[in-house]
Tab-separated table of C-alpha atoms and ligand atoms in Angstrom:
chain	number	residue	atom	x	y	z
A	849	MET	CA	44.516	74.125	99.842
A	850	PRO	CA	47.467	75.434	97.939
A	851	GLN	CA	49.465	72.680	96.737
A	852	PHE	CA	52.762	73.016	99.041
A	853	GLN	CA	56.633	71.979	98.184
A	854	ARG	CA	58.624	71.304	101.046
A	855	ILE	CA	56.367	70.765	104.566
A	856	VAL	CA	58.609	71.099	107.575
A	857	VAL	CA	56.325	69.650	111.212
A	858	LEU	CA	57.886	70.436	114.348
A	859	THR	CA	56.483	67.948	116.468
A	860	GLY	CA	56.303	67.806	121.741
A	861	ALA	CA	54.797	66.788	123.980
A	862	GLY	CA	51.558	67.326	122.907
A	863	LEU	CA	51.498	64.781	120.014
A	864	SER	CA	52.016	61.557	122.167
A	865	ALA	CA	49.827	62.793	125.417
A	866	GLU	CA	47.237	60.798	123.969
A	867	SER	CA	49.078	58.333	123.832
A	868	GLY	CA	49.853	57.638	127.668
A	869	LEU	CA	52.803	59.732	127.605
A	870	SER	CA	52.698	62.875	130.244
A	871	THR	CA	53.585	67.149	128.398
A	872	PHE	CA	55.636	68.680	130.158
A	873	ARG	CA	53.940	71.674	131.151
A	874	ASP	CA	50.254	70.907	131.779
A	875	LYS	CA	48.926	71.141	134.784
A	876	ASP	CA	49.541	67.372	135.241
A	877	GLY	CA	53.149	68.150	133.613
A	878	LEU	CA	56.176	66.238	134.099
A	879	TRP	CA	57.725	70.141	134.973
A	880	ALA	CA	54.052	70.002	137.844
A	881	ARG	CA	56.330	67.195	139.505
A	882	TYR	CA	59.915	67.851	138.822
A	883	ASP	CA	62.440	70.547	138.983
A	884	TYR	CA	63.732	70.529	135.788
A	885	ARG	CA	67.337	71.731	137.348
A	886	GLU	CA	66.911	68.796	138.992
A	887	VAL	CA	66.338	66.094	136.475
A	888	ALA	CA	67.259	67.807	132.815
A	889	THR	CA	69.486	70.184	133.237
A	890	PRO	CA	74.169	68.060	133.276
A	891	GLU	CA	74.674	70.544	137.340
A	892	GLY	CA	71.046	68.292	138.023
A	893	PHE	CA	73.084	65.056	136.823
A	894	ALA	CA	77.072	64.969	138.215
A	895	ARG	CA	74.527	66.626	142.176
A	896	ASN	CA	71.669	63.022	141.643
A	897	PRO	CA	73.119	60.555	139.217
A	898	GLU	CA	70.626	58.823	140.964
A	899	LEU	CA	67.474	60.854	139.973
A	900	VAL	CA	68.463	61.861	137.298
A	901	TYR	CA	69.229	57.263	135.663
A	902	GLU	CA	65.797	56.908	137.383
A	903	PHE	CA	63.995	60.402	135.845
A	904	TYR	CA	64.248	59.224	132.288
A	905	ASN	CA	64.464	55.125	133.535
A	906	GLN	CA	60.608	55.108	133.599
A	907	ARG	CA	60.083	57.042	130.822
A	908	ARG	CA	61.931	54.791	129.344
A	909	ARG	CA	60.217	51.957	130.793
A	910	HIS	CA	56.523	53.824	130.171
A	911	GLY	CA	57.402	54.759	126.158
A	912	LEU	CA	58.573	51.708	125.614
A	913	GLU	CA	54.548	50.360	126.838
A	914	ALA	CA	53.359	53.396	124.810
A	915	LYS	CA	51.481	52.370	121.162
A	916	PRO	CA	51.541	55.485	117.830
A	917	ASN	CA	47.861	57.238	118.399
A	918	PRO	CA	46.991	58.990	114.745
A	919	GLY	CA	48.425	61.935	115.115
A	920	HIS	CA	52.318	60.007	114.767
A	921	LYS	CA	50.101	57.797	111.904
A	922	ALA	CA	49.218	60.554	109.948
A	923	LEU	CA	52.254	62.523	109.742
A	924	ALA	CA	54.133	59.258	108.542
A	925	ARG	CA	50.847	59.032	105.757
A	926	LEU	CA	52.094	62.262	104.767
A	927	GLU	CA	56.108	61.397	104.782
A	928	ARG	CA	54.679	58.290	102.181
A	929	GLN	CA	51.228	60.188	100.565
A	930	HIS	CA	52.876	63.959	99.643
A	931	PRO	CA	54.189	64.524	96.443
A	932	GLY	CA	57.527	66.863	97.780
A	933	GLU	CA	59.367	67.207	101.123
A	934	VAL	CA	58.173	66.436	104.147
A	935	LEU	CA	60.724	67.030	107.813
A	936	VAL	CA	59.301	65.788	110.785
A	937	VAL	CA	61.744	67.754	114.187
A	938	THR	CA	60.296	66.642	117.016
A	939	GLN	CA	61.006	67.593	120.889
A	940	ASN	CA	59.847	63.834	121.963
A	941	VAL	CA	62.445	61.739	123.342
A	942	ASP	CA	60.188	58.856	122.953
A	943	GLY	CA	59.960	56.834	119.875
A	944	LEU	CA	56.603	56.927	119.134
A	945	HIS	CA	57.490	58.852	115.046
A	946	GLU	CA	59.462	55.232	114.379
A	947	ALA	CA	56.733	52.806	115.065
A	948	ALA	CA	54.430	54.835	113.131
A	949	GLY	CA	56.725	55.133	110.151
A	950	SER	CA	58.176	58.094	109.675
A	951	GLN	CA	61.644	57.887	108.469
A	952	ASN	CA	62.545	61.744	106.829
A	953	LEU	CA	63.145	62.995	111.102
A	954	ILE	CA	64.582	64.609	113.506
A	955	HIS	CA	64.655	64.054	117.215
A	956	MET	CA	66.409	67.220	118.210
A	957	HIS	CA	66.521	66.321	122.072
A	958	GLY	CA	67.847	62.561	121.725
A	959	GLN	CA	66.057	59.711	122.188
A	960	MET	CA	65.415	58.250	125.931
A	961	ALA	CA	66.027	54.840	123.730
A	962	GLN	CA	69.357	55.243	123.440
A	963	ALA	CA	72.788	55.972	126.184
A	964	LEU	CA	75.653	58.360	125.215
A	965	CYS	CA	79.325	57.668	126.691
A	966	SER	CA	79.946	61.094	128.494
A	967	LEU	CA	83.654	60.016	128.094
A	968	CYS	CA	84.214	58.448	124.342
A	969	GLY	CA	80.723	60.286	123.244
A	970	ALA	CA	79.457	56.939	121.881
A	971	ARG	CA	75.578	56.557	121.681
A	972	THR	CA	74.077	53.003	121.580
A	973	PRO	CA	70.745	52.120	121.248
A	974	TRP	CA	69.831	51.362	124.672
A	975	VAL	CA	66.198	49.316	126.290
A	976	GLU	CA	66.968	48.916	129.449
A	977	ASP	CA	67.682	50.998	132.227
A	978	LEU	CA	70.931	53.260	132.593
A	979	SER	CA	72.989	53.684	136.160
A	980	ALA	CA	76.361	54.927	136.507
A	981	ASP	CA	77.434	50.784	136.482
A	982	LEU	CA	77.198	50.446	133.696
A	983	ILE	CA	80.490	50.086	130.857
A	984	CYS	CA	80.525	51.270	127.697
A	985	PRO	CA	79.976	49.200	124.657
A	986	SER	CA	83.010	51.829	123.509
A	987	CYS	CA	85.315	51.895	125.507
A	988	ALA	CA	84.688	49.206	127.807
A	989	THR	CA	84.831	52.117	130.251
A	990	HIS	CA	82.847	52.121	133.429
A	991	GLY	CA	80.737	54.477	134.320
A	992	GLY	CA	80.125	57.692	131.321
A	993	MET	CA	77.000	56.378	130.146
A	994	ARG	CA	73.974	59.326	130.872
A	995	PRO	CA	70.949	58.961	128.347
A	996	ASP	CA	70.919	60.449	124.982
A	997	VAL	CA	69.345	63.418	125.999
A	998	VAL	CA	69.210	66.823	124.935
A	999	TRP	CA	69.174	68.844	128.976
A	1000	PHE	CA	68.994	72.763	129.072
A	1001	GLY	CA	71.981	75.194	128.867
A	1002	GLU	CA	73.123	71.657	126.107
A	1003	ILE	CA	72.894	71.817	123.195
A	1004	PRO	CA	70.215	70.915	120.443
A	1005	TYR	CA	71.074	67.927	117.341
A	1006	GLU	CA	71.215	68.868	114.812
A	1007	LEU	CA	71.027	72.172	114.296
A	1008	GLU	CA	72.283	73.398	110.675
A	1009	ARG	CA	70.125	70.832	108.968
A	1010	ILE	CA	66.727	73.071	110.871
A	1011	ALA	CA	67.914	75.347	109.866
A	1012	ALA	CA	68.104	74.273	106.201
A	1013	ALA	CA	65.286	73.122	106.260
A	1014	LEU	CA	63.242	75.755	107.892
A	1015	GLN	CA	65.362	78.463	104.815
A	1016	GLU	CA	64.164	75.653	101.998
A	1017	CYS	CA	60.217	74.621	103.586
A	1018	ASP	CA	57.025	76.626	102.174
A	1019	LEU	CA	55.050	75.604	105.028
A	1020	PHE	CA	55.773	74.787	108.408
A	1021	ILE	CA	53.452	73.292	111.284
A	1022	ALA	CA	53.623	73.215	114.970
A	1023	VAL	CA	52.161	69.772	116.996
A	1024	GLY	CA	50.986	70.281	120.412
A	1025	THR	CA	54.174	72.338	121.586
A	1026	SER	CA	53.982	75.360	123.898
A	1027	GLY	CA	56.828	76.769	122.266
A	1028	ASN	CA	58.186	77.557	125.729
A	1029	VAL	CA	62.302	76.682	124.999
A	1030	TYR	CA	64.400	77.527	122.412
A	1031	PRO	CA	65.439	77.514	119.861
A	1032	ALA	CA	62.782	74.592	119.384
A	1033	ALA	CA	60.085	78.433	120.062
A	1034	GLY	CA	61.940	80.255	117.379
A	1035	PHE	CA	61.230	77.834	114.190
A	1036	VAL	CA	57.956	79.942	113.328
A	1037	ALA	CA	59.696	83.078	113.446
A	1038	ALA	CA	62.434	81.580	110.541
A	1039	ALA	CA	60.496	80.018	108.847
A	1040	ARG	CA	57.844	83.074	108.584
A	1041	GLU	CA	60.996	85.422	107.452
A	1042	ALA	CA	61.953	82.520	104.927
A	1043	GLY	CA	57.636	83.067	103.257
A	1044	ALA	CA	56.225	79.768	104.917
A	1045	HIS	CA	52.828	79.526	105.198
A	1046	THR	CA	52.425	79.015	108.950
A	1047	VAL	CA	49.252	76.320	111.338
A	1048	GLU	CA	49.575	75.511	114.707
A	1049	LEU	CA	48.271	71.949	115.318
A	1050	ASN	CA	47.196	72.108	118.822
A	1051	LEU	CA	44.685	71.270	122.258
A	1052	GLU	CA	44.353	75.013	123.001
A	1053	PRO	CA	46.364	78.540	121.301
A	1054	SER	CA	49.938	78.749	122.871
A	1055	GLU	CA	50.736	81.192	124.417
A	1056	ARG	CA	52.936	82.003	121.141
A	1057	ALA	CA	49.416	81.105	119.333
A	1058	SER	CA	50.458	84.799	117.286
A	1059	ARG	CA	53.662	83.882	115.553
A	1060	PHE	CA	51.404	81.758	113.198
A	1061	ALA	CA	49.320	82.443	109.920
A	1062	GLU	CA	46.163	79.589	110.692
A	1063	TRP	CA	45.347	77.596	113.978
A	1064	VAL	CA	43.757	74.571	114.880
A	1065	HIS	CA	42.789	73.698	117.555
A	1066	GLY	CA	41.641	70.874	119.609
A	1067	PRO	CA	43.162	67.207	120.417
A	1068	ALA	CA	46.289	65.839	117.911
A	1069	SER	CA	44.653	62.314	117.457
A	1070	LEU	CA	41.492	64.147	115.808
A	1071	ILE	CA	43.780	67.143	113.785
A	1072	VAL	CA	46.489	66.394	112.523
A	1073	PRO	CA	45.062	62.995	109.972
A	1074	LEU	CA	42.558	65.865	109.213
A	1075	TYR	CA	44.405	68.107	108.987
A	1076	VAL	CA	46.740	65.693	106.363
A	1077	ASP	CA	43.972	64.634	104.384
A	1078	LYS	CA	43.758	68.220	104.004
A	1079	LEU	CA	46.988	68.849	102.411
A	1080	LEU	CA	46.801	65.352	100.810
A	1081	GLY	CA	43.427	66.500	99.075
A	1082	ASP	CA	41.811	64.134	100.503
A	1083	GLY	CA	40.704	65.580	102.779
B	2319	BV8	C1	70.456	75.635	123.813
B	2319	BV8	C2	65.286	67.015	126.972
B	2319	BV8	C3	72.389	76.877	123.727
B	2319	BV8	C4	64.864	65.618	127.192
B	2319	BV8	C5	64.491	69.208	127.171
B	2319	BV8	C6	65.809	82.329	128.437
B	2319	BV8	C7	65.638	83.104	127.043
B	2319	BV8	C8	65.094	81.958	126.199
B	2319	BV8	C9	65.960	80.520	126.570
B	2319	BV8	C10	66.938	80.138	127.054
B	2319	BV8	C11	67.010	81.513	128.386
B	2319	BV8	N1	67.198	80.542	129.753
B	2319	BV8	C12	67.420	79.378	128.946
B	2319	BV8	C13	67.035	79.535	127.925
B	2319	BV8	C14	67.745	78.485	127.285
B	2319	BV8	C15	66.576	77.247	126.875
B	2319	BV8	C16	64.808	77.877	127.139
B	2319	BV8	O1	64.668	78.223	126.702
B	2319	BV8	N2	65.164	77.435	128.336
B	2319	BV8	C17	63.021	78.506	128.557
B	2319	BV8	C18	62.817	77.484	129.957
B	2319	BV8	C19	63.893	79.226	129.252
B	2319	BV8	N3	66.901	75.900	126.117
B	2319	BV8	C20	68.591	74.598	126.453
B	2319	BV8	O2	68.483	75.474	127.435
B	2319	BV8	C21	68.256	74.521	124.800
B	2319	BV8	N4	70.045	74.724	125.208
B	2319	BV8	O3	69.460	77.132	124.218
B	2319	BV8	O4	71.761	75.887	123.783
B	2319	BV8	C22	72.950	76.678	122.578
B	2319	BV8	C23	71.463	77.091	121.405
B	2319	BV8	C24	71.493	76.785	119.931
B	2319	BV8	C25	72.244	76.741	119.388
B	2319	BV8	C26	73.801	76.779	120.279
B	2319	BV8	C27	74.188	76.761	121.818
B	2319	BV8	C28	68.192	73.100	125.428
B	2319	BV8	C29	66.270	72.505	125.163
B	2319	BV8	C30	66.486	70.985	125.037
B	2319	BV8	C31	65.929	71.033	126.643
B	2319	BV8	N5	65.487	69.594	127.357
B	2319	BV8	N6	63.500	67.631	127.640
B	2319	BV8	C32	63.632	65.477	128.252
B	2319	BV8	O5	63.395	64.982	129.216
B	2319	BV8	O6	61.912	65.651	127.113
B	2319	BV8	S1	63.328	70.495	127.597
B	2319	BV8	C33	61.319	69.958	126.943
B	2319	BV8	O7	60.042	70.444	127.264
B	2319	BV8	C34	61.171	68.516	126.361
B	2319	BV8	O8	62.212	68.258	125.575
B	2319	BV8	C35	60.505	69.093	125.010
B	2319	BV8	O9	61.118	69.698	124.681
B	2319	BV8	C36	60.386	70.614	125.812
B	2319	BV8	C37	58.974	71.262	125.603
B	2319	BV8	O10	58.030	71.098	125.648
B	2319	BV8	P1	56.301	70.586	124.676
B	2319	BV8	O11	57.652	69.543	123.839
B	2319	BV8	O12	56.609	71.799	123.707
B	2319	BV8	O13	55.641	70.284	125.964
B	2319	BV8	P2	54.990	71.277	127.133
B	2319	BV8	O14	54.593	70.089	128.783
B	2319	BV8	O15	54.877	72.986	127.459
B	2319	BV8	O16	53.884	71.334	125.907
B	2319	BV8	C38	52.954	70.708	125.033
B	2319	BV8	C39	51.569	71.186	124.464
B	2319	BV8	O17	51.044	70.844	124.494
B	2319	BV8	C40	50.893	72.169	124.928
B	2319	BV8	O18	50.542	73.312	124.688
B	2319	BV8	C41	49.482	71.980	125.581
B	2319	BV8	O19	48.657	72.581	125.509
B	2319	BV8	C42	49.704	70.370	123.706
B	2319	BV8	N7	48.753	69.811	123.822
B	2319	BV8	C43	48.394	69.086	125.717
B	2319	BV8	N8	47.610	67.569	125.244
B	2319	BV8	C44	47.516	67.675	123.578
B	2319	BV8	C45	47.978	68.832	122.953
B	2319	BV8	N9	47.762	68.966	121.929
B	2319	BV8	C46	47.425	68.220	121.383
B	2319	BV8	N10	46.549	67.843	121.512
B	2319	BV8	C47	46.887	66.767	122.424
B	2319	BV8	N11	46.599	66.072	123.184
């Protein structure tokens, strides 16, 4: 296994599946139970805020009880033990990477356990249920609090920092993502164009598997620790 210097890891809902959190597009996933246009778009929130608050309140409560699995822990170990740079870019809005010890981490689609005031833009750590009745701790105004989550049609966070990391990386790993949602779905092409080796670690071949130079298929809690062992020369 060559010695890579700068590793970017993109993670998706499949990494948190074995921690008990639903994915989106699997047959029992969230989009099989909800219409994403109603619960994950600004228009849906404007039309029926109570439905969206409840969608995220349920996921936040469930997410706060979830524990990181060996896949999350292996990525934190990679960051600790790898002599070069390791950046985790997650599409997930749960806090399982932090709970596992990852620090060099970007939540490009936001975090459920954070509230955003749509009136003043302030972000506040938030583990309680959200509703329209709340007062923003920063601007003390009523009615603007929403989940700090990037909905469809909204611009993901830290795209410039991510683009720079993709330009510089020599290894790009995608873990547990179907590669359906842009701009995240385009990261593998950017990494490949920058000359990086690209690896898909997923339960089964994703629809974008052919874009990767290497694949390992199986449950993340099994294949991610094994792949990290290989990278660290322990495997
Ligand atoms: C933007 C909210 C403009 C948070 C989410 C037409 C063509 C191309 C693009 C578009 C288009 N029309 C519209 C767009 C843009 C749109 C988009 O991509 N739409 C898609 C559907 C076509 N994107 C946007 O709107 C984005 N914003 O484009 O802004 C812009 C952009 C850049 C610069 C300027 C302007 C915003 C996208 C964010 C939307 N928010 N969620 C939340 O509620 O969580 S998206 C939602 O789906 C998640 O956040 C997640 O990020 C995303 C992807 O899901 P995955 O994580 O991949 O999960 P999925 O269920 O799909 O797959 C799970 C995988 O795991 C599977 O492969 C499965 O096999 C595997 N798996 C399962 N179990 C396991 C496992 N693997 C291992 N082990 C297991 N045990």
